[in-house]
mmCIF file of C-alpha atoms in Angstrom:
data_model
loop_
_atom_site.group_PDB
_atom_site.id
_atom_site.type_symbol
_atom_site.label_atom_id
_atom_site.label_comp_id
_atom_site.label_asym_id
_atom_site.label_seq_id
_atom_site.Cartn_x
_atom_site.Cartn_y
_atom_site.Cartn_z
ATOM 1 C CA UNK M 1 12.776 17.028 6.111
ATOM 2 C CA UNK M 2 10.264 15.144 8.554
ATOM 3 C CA UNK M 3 10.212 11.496 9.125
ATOM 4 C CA UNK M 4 6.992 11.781 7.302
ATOM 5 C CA UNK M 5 8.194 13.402 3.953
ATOM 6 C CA UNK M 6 11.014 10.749 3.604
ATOM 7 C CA UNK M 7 7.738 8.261 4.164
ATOM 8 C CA UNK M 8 6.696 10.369 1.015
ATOM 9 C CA UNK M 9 9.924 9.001 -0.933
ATOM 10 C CA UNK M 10 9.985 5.846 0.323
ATOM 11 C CA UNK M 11 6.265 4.741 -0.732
ATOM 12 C CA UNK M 12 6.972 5.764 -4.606
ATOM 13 C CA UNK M 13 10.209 3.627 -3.847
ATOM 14 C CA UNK M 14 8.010 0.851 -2.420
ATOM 15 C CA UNK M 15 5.758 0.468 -5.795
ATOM 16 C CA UNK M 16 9.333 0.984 -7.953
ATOM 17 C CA UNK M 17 10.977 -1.680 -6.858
ATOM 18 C CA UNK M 18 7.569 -3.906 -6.261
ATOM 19 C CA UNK M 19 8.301 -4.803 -10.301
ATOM 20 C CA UNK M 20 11.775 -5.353 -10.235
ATOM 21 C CA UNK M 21 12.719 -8.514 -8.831
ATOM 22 C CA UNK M 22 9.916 -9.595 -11.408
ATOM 23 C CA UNK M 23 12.270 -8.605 -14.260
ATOM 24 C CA UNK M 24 15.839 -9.393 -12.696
ATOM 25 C CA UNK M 25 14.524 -12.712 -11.461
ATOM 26 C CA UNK M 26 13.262 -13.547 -15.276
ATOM 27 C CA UNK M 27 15.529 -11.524 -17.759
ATOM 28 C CA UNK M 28 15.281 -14.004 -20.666
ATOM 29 C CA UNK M 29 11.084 -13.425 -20.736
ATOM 30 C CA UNK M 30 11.606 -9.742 -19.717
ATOM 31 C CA UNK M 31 12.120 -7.419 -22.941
ATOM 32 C CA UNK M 32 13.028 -3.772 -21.969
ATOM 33 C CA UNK M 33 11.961 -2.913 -25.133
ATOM 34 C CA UNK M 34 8.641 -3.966 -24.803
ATOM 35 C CA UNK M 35 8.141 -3.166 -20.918
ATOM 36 C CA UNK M 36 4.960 -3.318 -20.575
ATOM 37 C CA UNK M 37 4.248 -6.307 -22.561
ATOM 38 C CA UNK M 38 0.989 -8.279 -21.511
ATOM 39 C CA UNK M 39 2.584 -11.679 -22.100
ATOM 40 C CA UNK M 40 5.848 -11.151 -19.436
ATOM 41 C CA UNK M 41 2.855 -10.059 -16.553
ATOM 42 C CA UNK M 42 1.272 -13.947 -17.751
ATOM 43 C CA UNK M 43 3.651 -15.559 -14.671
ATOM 44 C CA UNK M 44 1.446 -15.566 -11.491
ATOM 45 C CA UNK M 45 4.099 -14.137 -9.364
ATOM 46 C CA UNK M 46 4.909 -11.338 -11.876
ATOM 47 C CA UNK M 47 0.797 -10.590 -12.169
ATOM 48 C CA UNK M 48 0.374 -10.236 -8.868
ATOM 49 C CA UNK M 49 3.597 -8.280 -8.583
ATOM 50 C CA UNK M 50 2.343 -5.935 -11.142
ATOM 51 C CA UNK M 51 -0.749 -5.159 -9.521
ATOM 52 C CA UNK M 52 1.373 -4.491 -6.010
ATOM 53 C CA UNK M 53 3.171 -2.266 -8.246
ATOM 54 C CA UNK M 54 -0.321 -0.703 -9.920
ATOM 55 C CA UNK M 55 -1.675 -1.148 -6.481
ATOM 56 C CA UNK M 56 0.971 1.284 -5.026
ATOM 57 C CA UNK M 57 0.397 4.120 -7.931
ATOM 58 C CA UNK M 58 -3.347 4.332 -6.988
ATOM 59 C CA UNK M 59 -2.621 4.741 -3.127
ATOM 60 C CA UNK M 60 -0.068 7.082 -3.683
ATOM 61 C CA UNK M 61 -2.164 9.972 -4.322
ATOM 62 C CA UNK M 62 -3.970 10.195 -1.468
ATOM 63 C CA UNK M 63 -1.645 9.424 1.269
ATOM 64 C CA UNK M 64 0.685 12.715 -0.384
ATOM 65 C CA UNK M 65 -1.910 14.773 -0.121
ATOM 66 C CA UNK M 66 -2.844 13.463 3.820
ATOM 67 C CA UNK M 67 0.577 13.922 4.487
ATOM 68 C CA UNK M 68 1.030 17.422 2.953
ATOM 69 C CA UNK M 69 -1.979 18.271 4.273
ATOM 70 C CA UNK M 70 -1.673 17.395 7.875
ATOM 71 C CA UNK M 71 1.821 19.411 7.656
ATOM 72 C CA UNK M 72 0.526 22.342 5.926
ATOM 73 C CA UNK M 73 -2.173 22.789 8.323
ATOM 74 C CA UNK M 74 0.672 22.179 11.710
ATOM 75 C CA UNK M 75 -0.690 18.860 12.771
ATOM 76 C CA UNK M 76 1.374 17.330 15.597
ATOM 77 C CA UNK M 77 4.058 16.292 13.523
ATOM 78 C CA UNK M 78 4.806 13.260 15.777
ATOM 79 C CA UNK M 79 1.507 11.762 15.040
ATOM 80 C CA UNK M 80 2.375 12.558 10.915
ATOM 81 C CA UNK M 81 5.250 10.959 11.284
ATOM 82 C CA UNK M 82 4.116 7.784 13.867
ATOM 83 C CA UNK M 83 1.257 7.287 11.393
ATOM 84 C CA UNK M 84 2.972 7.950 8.021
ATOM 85 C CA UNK M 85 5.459 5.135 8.855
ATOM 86 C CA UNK M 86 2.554 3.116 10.204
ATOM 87 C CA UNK M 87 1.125 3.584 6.696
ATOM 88 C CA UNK M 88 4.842 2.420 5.213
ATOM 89 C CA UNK M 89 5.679 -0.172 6.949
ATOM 90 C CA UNK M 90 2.138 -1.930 6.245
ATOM 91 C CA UNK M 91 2.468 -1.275 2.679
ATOM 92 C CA UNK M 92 6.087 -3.103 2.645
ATOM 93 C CA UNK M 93 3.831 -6.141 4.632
ATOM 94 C CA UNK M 94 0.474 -5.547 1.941
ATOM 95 C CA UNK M 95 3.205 -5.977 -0.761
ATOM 96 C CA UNK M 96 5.154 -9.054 0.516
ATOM 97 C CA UNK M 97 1.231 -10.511 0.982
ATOM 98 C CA UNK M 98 0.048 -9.760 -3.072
ATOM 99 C CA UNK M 99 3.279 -11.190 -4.438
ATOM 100 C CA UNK M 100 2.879 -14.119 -1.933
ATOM 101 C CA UNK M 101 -0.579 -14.877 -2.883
ATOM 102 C CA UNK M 102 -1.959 -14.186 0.272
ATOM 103 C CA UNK M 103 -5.378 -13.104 -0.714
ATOM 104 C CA UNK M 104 -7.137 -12.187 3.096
ATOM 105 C CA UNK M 105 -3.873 -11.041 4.476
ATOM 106 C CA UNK M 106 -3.324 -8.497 1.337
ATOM 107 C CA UNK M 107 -6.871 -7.334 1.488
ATOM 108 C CA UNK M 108 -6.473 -6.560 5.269
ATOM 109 C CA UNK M 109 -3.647 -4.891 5.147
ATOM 110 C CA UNK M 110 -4.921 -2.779 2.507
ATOM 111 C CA UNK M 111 -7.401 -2.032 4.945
ATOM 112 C CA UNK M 112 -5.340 -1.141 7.696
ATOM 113 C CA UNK M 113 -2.868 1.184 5.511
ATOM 114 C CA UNK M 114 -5.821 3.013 4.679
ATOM 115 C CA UNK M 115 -6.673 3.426 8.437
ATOM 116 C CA UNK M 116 -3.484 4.885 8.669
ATOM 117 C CA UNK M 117 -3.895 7.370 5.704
ATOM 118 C CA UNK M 118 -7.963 8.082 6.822
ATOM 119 C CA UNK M 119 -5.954 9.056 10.551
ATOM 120 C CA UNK M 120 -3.734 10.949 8.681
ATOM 121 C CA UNK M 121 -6.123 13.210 7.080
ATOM 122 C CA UNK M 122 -8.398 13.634 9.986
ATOM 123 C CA UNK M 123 -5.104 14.890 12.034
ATOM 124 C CA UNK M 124 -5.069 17.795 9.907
ATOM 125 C CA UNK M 125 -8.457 18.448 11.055
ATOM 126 C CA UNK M 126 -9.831 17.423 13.794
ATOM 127 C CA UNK M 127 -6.020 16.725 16.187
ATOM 128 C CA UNK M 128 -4.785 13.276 17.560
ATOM 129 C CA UNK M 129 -8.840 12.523 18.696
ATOM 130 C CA UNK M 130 -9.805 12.439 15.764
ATOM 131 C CA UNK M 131 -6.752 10.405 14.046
ATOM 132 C CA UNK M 132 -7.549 7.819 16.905
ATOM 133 C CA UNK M 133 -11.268 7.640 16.333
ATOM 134 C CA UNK M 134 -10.509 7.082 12.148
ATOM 135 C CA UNK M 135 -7.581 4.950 12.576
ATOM 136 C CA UNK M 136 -9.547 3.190 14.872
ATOM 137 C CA UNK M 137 -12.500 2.696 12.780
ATOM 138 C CA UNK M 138 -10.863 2.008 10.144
ATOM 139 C CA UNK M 139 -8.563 -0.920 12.146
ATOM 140 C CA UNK M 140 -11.634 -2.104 13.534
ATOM 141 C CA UNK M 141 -13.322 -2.573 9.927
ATOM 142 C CA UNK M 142 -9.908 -4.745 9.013
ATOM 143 C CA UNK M 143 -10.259 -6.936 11.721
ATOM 144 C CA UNK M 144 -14.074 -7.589 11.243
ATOM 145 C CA UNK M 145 -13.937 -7.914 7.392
ATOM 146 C CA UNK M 146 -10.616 -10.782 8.206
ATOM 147 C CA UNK M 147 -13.119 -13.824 9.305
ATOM 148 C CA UNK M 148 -15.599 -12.585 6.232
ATOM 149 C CA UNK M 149 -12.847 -12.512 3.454
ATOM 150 C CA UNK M 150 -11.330 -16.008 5.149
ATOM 151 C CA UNK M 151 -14.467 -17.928 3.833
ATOM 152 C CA UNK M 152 -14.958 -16.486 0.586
ATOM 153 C CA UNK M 153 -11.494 -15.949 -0.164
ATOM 154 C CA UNK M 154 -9.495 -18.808 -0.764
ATOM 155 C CA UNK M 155 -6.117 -18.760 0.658
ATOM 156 C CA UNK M 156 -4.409 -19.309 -2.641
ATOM 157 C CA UNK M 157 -5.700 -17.284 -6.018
ATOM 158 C CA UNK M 158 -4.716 -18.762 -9.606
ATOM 159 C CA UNK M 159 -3.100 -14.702 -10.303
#
């Protein structure tokens, strides 16, 4: 298996275990019975651990199929891999961000894991020029939307 595929694994990992310190941390409120009750996700830290987790599930889709994609069609697989970790490890940061109510930090991050998966996809087409040119763009668009989302963001959000 390629450093990228075991990225695969360890991004549906990632948004698994995003929820659980939320329940281990709190197992009087937490009722496995009721797992998804609306009342336990009330706790700012589990709220905004729950939409890390939902968060995660949405992203998920699209970053397999860049990955898969850029392997079916023989991309450099050292610029799948570089990039599919790049992809990872700023998810693990994005996710460390939501939980810690880090508002402009989480929303740039978001941005630049996307640059990763946008780089990813365009490998498969267009080689490493084009993965530079969208991962660039896209890193480039995170930076100048940081200063923007600063002022109308406030630092700390009541979820």
């Amino acid at each position: 298996m390629t450093i990228a595929e075991w990225c695969l694994f360890g991004a549906v990992i990632l948004y698994l275990v995003t929820l659980a310190p939320a329940k281990a941390l709190a197992p009087q409120q937490f009722n496995n019975a009721v797992p998804r009750d609306p009342a336990f996700y009330e706790h700012p830290v589990r709220k905004r651990a729950l939409g890390a987790h939902i968060n995660g599930i949405e992203t998920y889709p699209f970053y397999a199929t860049a990955v898969l994609l850029a392997e079916f069609r023989a991309a450099p697989q050292e610029w799948v891999d570089g990039l599919a970790v790049a992809f990872l490890v700023t998810r693990l940061i994005f996710v460390a961000a939501y939980v810690g109510d880090k508002p402009t930090a989480r929303t740039v991050l978001w941005n630049a894991a996307f640059a990763f998966n946008i780089g990813i996809f365009f490998l498969s087409g267009y080689g490493a020029r084009g993965a530079v040119i969208a991962t660039g763009a896209g890193l480039l668009w995170s930076l100048a939307v940081w200063p923007i989302l600063a002022k109308v963001q406030p630092e700390r959000s009541q979820s």
